[in-house]
Structures are given as C-alpha cells and as structure tokens.
Amino acid sequence: MILHHIQQSSAQSAGLKLALRYAGEQDALLFSGDATGSLLQADWQHKLAGKTVYFLDEDVHARGLTDMIAARYPHAQLLDYRGWVTLSLAFHKVITW
C-alpha cells in the first residue's frame, strides 16, 4: 500500500500522471498545494474515478476550492495536518511527486 502525495499542479509537473501510472488498487492519492487546483479539469476527474483520494483541507480552503472539490470529488476526504500524519502512518510507503 502506497500513499502517492501530489504537491504540484499538472501544468508544473508530470507527478500526477506518473502516480496514476504506478498506483495499485490498494494505493491512495493525497493532493496538497498547487495540485488541488489542477484537479478541477474534467480530464483528471475522469482518470481519478474509482481511486481513493484525499485532499489537504488547508490548501483546498486557501484556494477557495472547498465547494468545487466537494462537488467534483464527493468520495474524497479532506484532511487536516493531524489526519495527514495518521494517513501516512497507515501506508507502507509514501511517495511524493
């Protein structure tokens, strides 16, 4: 089980594309920083369907994306920093992209 932590937008980095290529069925994706905004694109919404997805609440809120993320990713969970640490400890490995 791997937690793929995506920090940069898809316009800045190929991290999300690579993470999706290597993510297994039991893996999850955590989005923080600029990565939160790039997920509003319909193409990424389609590719993330069925994946376990988490967002760092502070970054989503800071960008004014709370309602949009909730509407487009109803299965996703918003985490505070404590939740992020707890989630990280639940996985065997964390890869930051």
Coordinates of N, CA and C in Angstrom, one line a residue:
M1 N 0.8 -1.2 0.0 CA 0.0 0.0 0.0 C 0.9 1.2 0.0
I2 N 0.7 2.1 -1.0 CA 1.5 3.3 -1.1 C 0.5 4.5 -1.1
L3 N 1.0 5.5 -0.4 CA 0.3 6.8 -0.5 C 1.1 7.7 -1.4
H4 N 0.5 8.1 -2.5 CA 1.1 9.0 -3.5 C 0.7 10.4 -3.2
H5 N 1.7 11.2 -2.8 CA 1.4 12.6 -2.4 C 1.8 13.5 -3.5
I6 N 0.8 14.2 -4.1 CA 1.0 15.1 -5.2 C 1.0 16.5 -4.7
Q7 N 2.0 17.3 -5.0 CA 2.1 18.6 -4.5 C 2.0 19.7 -5.6
Q8 N 2.4 19.4 -6.8 CA 2.4 20.4 -7.9 C 1.3 20.2 -8.8
S9 N 0.9 21.2 -9.5 CA -0.2 21.1 -10.5 C 0.3 20.3 -11.7
S10 N -0.6 19.8 -12.4 CA -0.3 19.0 -13.6 C 0.4 19.9 -14.7
A11 N 0.2 21.2 -14.6 CA 0.9 22.1 -15.5 C 2.3 22.3 -15.2
Q12 N 2.7 22.1 -13.9 CA 4.1 22.3 -13.4 C 4.9 21.0 -13.5
S13 N 4.2 19.9 -13.4 CA 4.9 18.6 -13.1 C 4.1 17.4 -13.7
A14 N 4.8 16.4 -14.1 CA 4.2 15.2 -14.5 C 3.9 14.2 -13.4
G15 N 4.0 14.7 -12.2 CA 3.8 13.8 -11.0 C 2.5 13.1 -10.9
L16 N 1.4 13.8 -11.2 CA 0.1 13.2 -11.2 C 0.0 12.1 -12.2
K17 N 0.5 12.4 -13.4 CA 0.4 11.4 -14.5 C 1.2 10.1 -14.1
L18 N 2.4 10.3 -13.5 CA 3.3 9.2 -13.1 C 2.7 8.4 -12.0
A19 N 2.1 9.2 -11.0 CA 1.5 8.5 -9.9 C 0.3 7.6 -10.3
L20 N -0.5 8.1 -11.2 CA -1.6 7.3 -11.7 C -1.1 6.1 -12.5
R21 N 0.0 6.2 -13.2 CA 0.6 5.1 -13.9 C 1.0 4.0 -13.0
Y22 N 1.6 4.3 -11.8 CA 2.2 3.3 -10.9 C 1.3 3.0 -9.8
A23 N 0.2 3.7 -9.6 CA -0.7 3.4 -8.4 C -1.4 2.0 -8.6
G24 N -1.3 1.3 -7.5 CA -2.0 0.0 -7.5 C -3.4 0.1 -6.9
E25 N -4.2 -0.9 -6.9 CA -5.6 -0.9 -6.4 C -5.7 -0.5 -5.0
Q26 N -4.7 -0.8 -4.1 CA -4.8 -0.5 -2.7 C -4.1 0.8 -2.4
D27 N -3.6 1.5 -3.4 CA -2.9 2.8 -3.1 C -3.9 3.9 -3.1
A28 N -3.4 5.0 -2.5 CA -4.3 6.2 -2.4 C -3.5 7.4 -2.9
L29 N -4.2 8.5 -3.2 CA -3.5 9.7 -3.7 C -4.0 10.9 -2.7
L30 N -3.0 11.6 -2.3 CA -3.2 12.8 -1.4 C -2.7 14.0 -2.2
F31 N -3.6 15.0 -2.3 CA -3.3 16.2 -3.0 C -3.2 17.4 -2.1
S32 N -2.1 18.2 -2.3 CA -1.8 19.3 -1.5 C -1.2 20.4 -2.4
G33 N -1.1 21.6 -1.8 CA -0.5 22.7 -2.6 C -1.2 23.0 -3.9
D34 N -0.4 23.3 -4.9 CA -1.0 23.6 -6.2 C -1.7 22.5 -6.9
A35 N -1.4 21.3 -6.5 CA -2.1 20.1 -7.1 C -3.6 20.1 -6.9
T36 N -4.1 20.8 -5.9 CA -5.5 20.8 -5.6 C -6.3 21.5 -6.8
G37 N -5.7 22.6 -7.3 CA -6.4 23.3 -8.4 C -6.5 22.6 -9.7
S38 N -5.4 21.9 -10.0 CA -5.4 21.2 -11.3 C -6.5 20.1 -11.4
L39 N -7.0 19.7 -10.3 CA -8.0 18.6 -10.3 C -9.4 19.0 -10.7
L40 N -9.5 20.3 -11.0 CA -10.8 20.8 -11.4 C -11.1 20.5 -12.9
Q41 N -10.0 20.1 -13.6 CA -10.1 19.8 -15.0 C -10.8 18.5 -15.2
A42 N -11.8 18.4 -16.1 CA -12.6 17.2 -16.4 C -11.8 16.0 -16.7
D43 N -10.7 16.2 -17.4 CA -9.8 15.0 -17.7 C -9.3 14.3 -16.5
W44 N -8.8 15.1 -15.5 CA -8.3 14.4 -14.3 C -9.4 13.8 -13.5
Q45 N -10.6 14.4 -13.5 CA -11.7 13.9 -12.7 C -12.1 12.5 -13.3
H46 N -12.0 12.3 -14.6 CA -12.3 11.0 -15.2 C -11.2 10.0 -14.8
K47 N -10.0 10.4 -14.8 CA -8.9 9.5 -14.5 C -8.8 9.1 -13.1
L48 N -9.4 9.9 -12.2 CA -9.3 9.7 -10.7 C -10.6 8.9 -10.3
A49 N -11.5 8.7 -11.2 CA -12.8 8.0 -10.8 C -12.4 6.6 -10.3
G50 N -12.9 6.2 -9.1 CA -12.6 4.9 -8.6 C -11.4 4.9 -7.7
K51 N -10.6 5.9 -7.7 CA -9.4 5.9 -6.9 C -9.7 6.5 -5.5
T52 N -8.9 6.1 -4.5 CA -9.0 6.6 -3.2 C -8.2 7.9 -3.1
V53 N -9.0 9.0 -2.9 CA -8.4 10.4 -3.0 C -8.6 11.2 -1.7
Y54 N -7.5 11.9 -1.3 CA -7.6 12.7 -0.1 C -7.0 14.1 -0.5
F55 N -7.5 15.1 0.2 CA -7.0 16.5 -0.1 C -6.6 17.1 1.3
L56 N -5.6 17.9 1.3 CA -5.2 18.6 2.5 C -6.2 19.8 2.6
D57 N -7.0 19.8 3.6 CA -8.1 20.8 3.7 C -7.6 22.2 3.7
E58 N -6.5 22.5 4.4 CA -5.9 23.9 4.4 C -5.6 24.4 3.1
D59 N -5.1 23.6 2.2 CA -4.7 24.0 0.8 C -6.0 24.2 0.0
V60 N -6.9 23.4 0.1 CA -8.2 23.5 -0.6 C -8.9 24.8 -0.2
H61 N -9.0 25.0 1.1 CA -9.6 26.2 1.7 C -8.9 27.5 1.3
A62 N -7.6 27.5 1.3 CA -6.8 28.7 1.0 C -7.0 29.1 -0.5
R63 N -7.3 28.1 -1.3 CA -7.6 28.4 -2.8 C -9.0 28.6 -3.1
G64 N -9.9 28.6 -2.1 CA -11.3 28.8 -2.3 C -12.0 27.7 -3.1
L65 N -11.5 26.5 -2.9 CA -11.9 25.4 -3.8 C -12.8 24.4 -3.0
T66 N -13.2 24.6 -1.8 CA -13.9 23.7 -0.9 C -15.1 23.2 -1.6
D67 N -16.0 24.0 -2.0 CA -17.3 23.6 -2.7 C -17.0 22.9 -4.0
M68 N -16.1 23.4 -4.8 CA -15.8 22.7 -6.1 C -15.3 21.3 -5.9
I69 N -14.3 21.2 -5.0 CA -13.8 19.8 -4.7 C -14.9 18.9 -4.2
A70 N -15.7 19.4 -3.3 CA -16.8 18.6 -2.8 C -17.7 18.1 -3.8
A71 N -18.0 19.0 -4.8 CA -19.0 18.7 -5.9 C -18.3 17.7 -6.9
R72 N -17.1 17.9 -7.2 CA -16.4 17.0 -8.2 C -15.9 15.7 -7.7
Y73 N -15.5 15.7 -6.4 CA -14.9 14.5 -5.8 C -15.7 14.2 -4.5
P74 N -16.9 13.8 -4.6 CA -17.7 13.5 -3.4 C -17.2 12.4 -2.6
H75 N -16.4 11.5 -3.2 CA -15.9 10.3 -2.5 C -14.6 10.7 -1.7
A76 N -14.0 11.9 -2.0 CA -12.7 12.3 -1.4 C -12.9 12.8 0.0
Q77 N -11.8 12.6 0.8 CA -11.8 13.1 2.2 C -10.9 14.3 2.3
L78 N -11.3 15.3 3.0 CA -10.5 16.5 3.4 C -9.8 16.2 4.7
L79 N -8.5 16.4 4.7 CA -7.7 16.1 5.9 C -7.1 17.3 6.5
D80 N -7.0 17.4 7.8 CA -6.2 18.4 8.5 C -4.8 17.8 8.6
Y81 N -3.8 18.5 9.2 CA -2.5 18.0 9.3 C -2.4 16.8 10.2
R82 N -3.1 16.7 11.2 CA -3.1 15.5 12.1 C -3.6 14.3 11.3
G83 N -4.7 14.5 10.5 CA -5.2 13.4 9.6 C -4.2 13.0 8.6
W84 N -3.4 13.9 8.1 CA -2.4 13.6 7.1 C -1.4 12.7 7.7
V85 N -0.9 13.0 8.9 CA 0.1 12.2 9.6 C -0.5 10.8 9.8
T86 N -1.7 10.8 10.3 CA -2.3 9.5 10.6 C -2.5 8.6 9.3
L87 N -2.9 9.3 8.3 CA -3.0 8.6 7.0 C -1.6 8.1 6.5
S88 N -0.6 8.9 6.6 CA 0.7 8.5 6.2 C 1.2 7.3 6.9
L89 N 0.9 7.2 8.2 CA 1.3 6.0 9.0 C 0.5 4.8 8.7
A90 N -0.6 4.9 8.1 CA -1.4 3.7 7.7 C -0.9 3.0 6.4
F91 N 0.0 3.7 5.7 CA 0.5 3.1 4.5 C 2.0 2.6 4.7
H92 N 2.4 1.7 3.9 CA 3.7 1.1 4.0 C 4.8 2.1 3.5
K93 N 4.4 2.9 2.5 CA 5.3 3.8 1.9 C 4.6 5.1 1.4
V94 N 5.3 6.2 1.5 CA 4.7 7.5 0.9 C 5.7 7.9 -0.2
I95 N 5.1 8.2 -1.3 CA 6.0 8.7 -2.4 C 5.4 10.1 -2.7
T96 N 6.3 11.1 -2.7 CA 6.0 12.5 -3.0 C 6.4 12.8 -4.4
W97 N 5.4 13.3 -5.2 CA 5.6 13.6 -6.6 C 5.6 15.1 -6.8

